[in-house]
Structure formats: structure tokens, C-alpha cells
mmCIF file with all atom_site columns, C-alpha atoms in Angstrom:
data_model
loop_
_atom_site.group_PDB
_atom_site.id
_atom_site.type_symbol
_atom_site.label_atom_id
_atom_site.label_alt_id
_atom_site.label_comp_id
_atom_site.label_asym_id
_atom_site.label_entity_id
_atom_site.label_seq_id
_atom_site.pdbx_PDB_ins_code
_atom_site.Cartn_x
_atom_site.Cartn_y
_atom_site.Cartn_z
_atom_site.occupancy
_atom_site.B_iso_or_equiv
_atom_site.pdbx_formal_charge
_atom_site.auth_seq_id
_atom_site.auth_comp_id
_atom_site.auth_asym_id
_atom_site.auth_atom_id
_atom_site.pdbx_PDB_model_num
ATOM 1  C CA . VAL A 1 1  ? 19.563 11.716 9.163  1.00 0.00 ? 1  VAL A CA 1
ATOM 2  C CA . LEU A 1 2  ? 23.244 11.484 8.278  1.00 0.00 ? 2  LEU A CA 1
ATOM 3  C CA . PRO A 1 3  ? 25.626 13.625 10.311 1.00 0.00 ? 3  PRO A CA 1
ATOM 4  C CA . ASN A 1 4  ? 27.209 16.426 8.331  1.00 0.00 ? 4  ASN A CA 1
ATOM 5  C CA . GLN A 1 5  ? 30.941 16.466 7.711  1.00 0.00 ? 5  GLN A CA 1
ATOM 6  C CA . LYS A 1 6  ? 31.672 19.111 10.350 1.00 0.00 ? 6  LYS A CA 1
ATOM 7  C CA . GLN A 1 7  ? 30.009 16.983 13.020 1.00 0.00 ? 7  GLN A CA 1
ATOM 8  C CA . VAL A 1 8  ? 31.983 13.933 11.891 1.00 0.00 ? 8  VAL A CA 1
ATOM 9  C CA . ASP A 1 9  ? 35.252 15.871 11.854 1.00 0.00 ? 9  ASP A CA 1
ATOM 10 C CA . TYR A 1 10 ? 34.547 17.267 15.334 1.00 0.00 ? 10 TYR A CA 1
ATOM 11 C CA . ALA A 1 11 ? 33.731 13.825 16.701 1.00 0.00 ? 11 ALA A CA 1
ATOM 12 C CA . ASN A 1 12 ? 36.947 12.421 15.207 1.00 0.00 ? 12 ASN A CA 1
ATOM 13 C CA . PHE A 1 13 ? 38.866 15.371 16.641 1.00 0.00 ? 13 PHE A CA 1
ATOM 14 C CA . LYS A 1 14 ? 37.517 14.704 20.134 1.00 0.00 ? 14 LYS A CA 1
ATOM 15 C CA . VAL A 1 15 ? 38.431 11.017 19.869 1.00 0.00 ? 15 VAL A CA 1
ATOM 16 C CA . SER A 1 16 ? 41.897 11.897 18.603 1.00 0.00 ? 16 SER A CA 1
ATOM 17 C CA . GLY A 1 17 ? 42.387 14.341 21.466 1.00 0.00 ? 17 GLY A CA 1
ATOM 18 C CA . LYS A 1 18 ? 41.381 11.737 24.034 1.00 0.00 ? 18 LYS A CA 1
ATOM 19 C CA . SER A 1 19 ? 43.757 9.230  22.472 1.00 0.00 ? 19 SER A CA 1
ATOM 20 C CA . LEU A 1 20 ? 46.631 11.722 22.582 1.00 0.00 ? 20 LEU A CA 1
ATOM 21 C CA . LEU A 1 21 ? 45.914 12.530 26.217 1.00 0.00 ? 21 LEU A CA 1
ATOM 22 C CA . ALA A 1 22 ? 45.779 8.844  27.088 1.00 0.00 ? 22 ALA A CA 1
ATOM 23 C CA . MET A 1 23 ? 49.119 8.261  25.356 1.00 0.00 ? 23 MET A CA 1
ATOM 24 C CA . ALA A 1 24 ? 50.708 11.241 27.107 1.00 0.00 ? 24 ALA A CA 1
ATOM 25 C CA . GLU A 1 25 ? 49.635 9.933  30.502 1.00 0.00 ? 25 GLU A CA 1
ATOM 26 C CA . GLN A 1 26 ? 51.319 6.579  29.971 1.00 0.00 ? 26 GLN A CA 1
#
């Protein structure tokens, strides 16, 4: 079963958020 686009977008959003937080902490 392929993930639908909303699930993919949400997953990418979570990863992006974690990356931004990691950058802000440095």
C-alpha cells in the first residue's frame, strides 16, 4: 500500500521541523 500524499507531506513536514530545531540549537 502506497502512502497517500497527505501522509508523505506530513512526514516531510515533521522531518523539516526537526531539522530546523536542530539547526536553531546549534
